């Protein structure tokens, strides 16, 4: 029975991975034999009072087409250097004369994230088109660890990026030290939650983690005069280049206050302290697997 279960699990994983490979490979097909999904088709018009108006077409309720035709790939050293310099100048908005090592780390992180995000979008499109069931894991902690070193290894591009940075005069180990460890958990619960997400990505499952994005982490612990001294851990002081903010989904959350009966006899919550929570996405990549899961977090502000 155990062998049958393992065999079935491998079959499902292979099917999902092959499917994602197919849609990623579709972006490399000859463009002369396909119509770019990003192009806008001619829309019918109607004439009224010598004026021309566009007639809106009903939205197709069928499967969405792949919106990304070519995924940014860090296939060689020159490509890494090109994307790195683009982010240094146009994302960080600095040049080599004034940039610091932290700026170089940020540029490297955005370079690797470009490689990651394209695969992430394709994974979501594959699950959407196949109408697969989703798995949602809720946890107060997610101890994910540092993202740069994990992504370089899991994406199989560590040697390429290392060589490119070396040619530009940087040491990848030194740049990795500028990444703050995400202070979203510090115990076994957070590590277990992270392992669940890793496992779901490895198996190619449509799984998502939901947690809280703490502005100042759990806390930073120091020993002062022989006693424990707790203080905020400002891990977001220099921002986090790996996460994607979603301000369009901002949600007001009410705390405290009291409940009264209004003129219609219905309960009403008043005198509450309102905190606006903005969600952030954090992609997760697993070695030798095209599937990418993400951690969906709310930030209190």
Phi, psi and omega in degrees: 000319180295320179294323178295320179296317179296320179296318179295321180296318178296323179296315179297315181298318179295321180296314180296315181297317178298321180296318179292323176299321181297315183285332174289320178294336181296337180286346182258007179289162178297121183291341179288344182256008182217159177261126182295127182292342181278346179286150182262126180287156177296130181261139178293149179236158176233147183255130180211121181056045177060021176241152181252128180236145176279135178263119182292138180265143179298141181289131181292126181272001181283187181299141178286145176281159178295125185269346180248121181269328180224121180272131177301121181239133177270073188276337182212171184296318182297322179294320178298314181296322180295311182291323178301311181294326178296316180290324179298319184273326189248347175255306176283333179061054174216163174243180186293343181286330185239353183289145177256174178298328177295323176295323178292323175298314181299318178297320177296318180298316179294326178297313179291324180296325176303317180295325184281318188294323179300317177293325180296314180297317180297322178299313179297322179295321179297313180294325179294314183294329181267002176050050183278152176290147181256150174244127181242126180247120181258133179206146176284343181226144171221104181266086189276335184083180181287139189274323188299306182297321179297315182294319180300318180287312185291329178277351179073028184238014184299313182295320181295312180293321180299316180293320180296315179295323179297319179294333178270001176092021181245153175251119186296326179295323179291321180292325180298333181290345180275355177275127177281136176292126182300116184275062181251007179169150182220014183229189181297327179298316180293322180291322178296318179298319178296322179295324177299316179295319177300318181294318179296321178292321179297321181277354180074024181277152177278074184246150183219142176256138178238127180207193180251136177262100184282126180301320184240024177069189175292296168180161174257130184254129175230156176255118182234120181056035177083003181239154178289131179239114181264135179212161181298145177256103186276069184284346179259017182303322180250023179067173182232106185290350185272341184264155180240114180286146179235073182295340179291346179251025179301134184232129175280131180243132182260137176234151176061212183079192179212165184249134178232169173263126178278188184294341179264005180082009180265153180286141180221132182267121183230168175057033181270151170272122185261128175243131180266122182256123178250127181282151176230143174258141177227104181293150180230127182245143180238146184301134174057035177216129182282346182287140179230124176263170175219153178261122184255116189236152174251137178251131174272131181223000000 
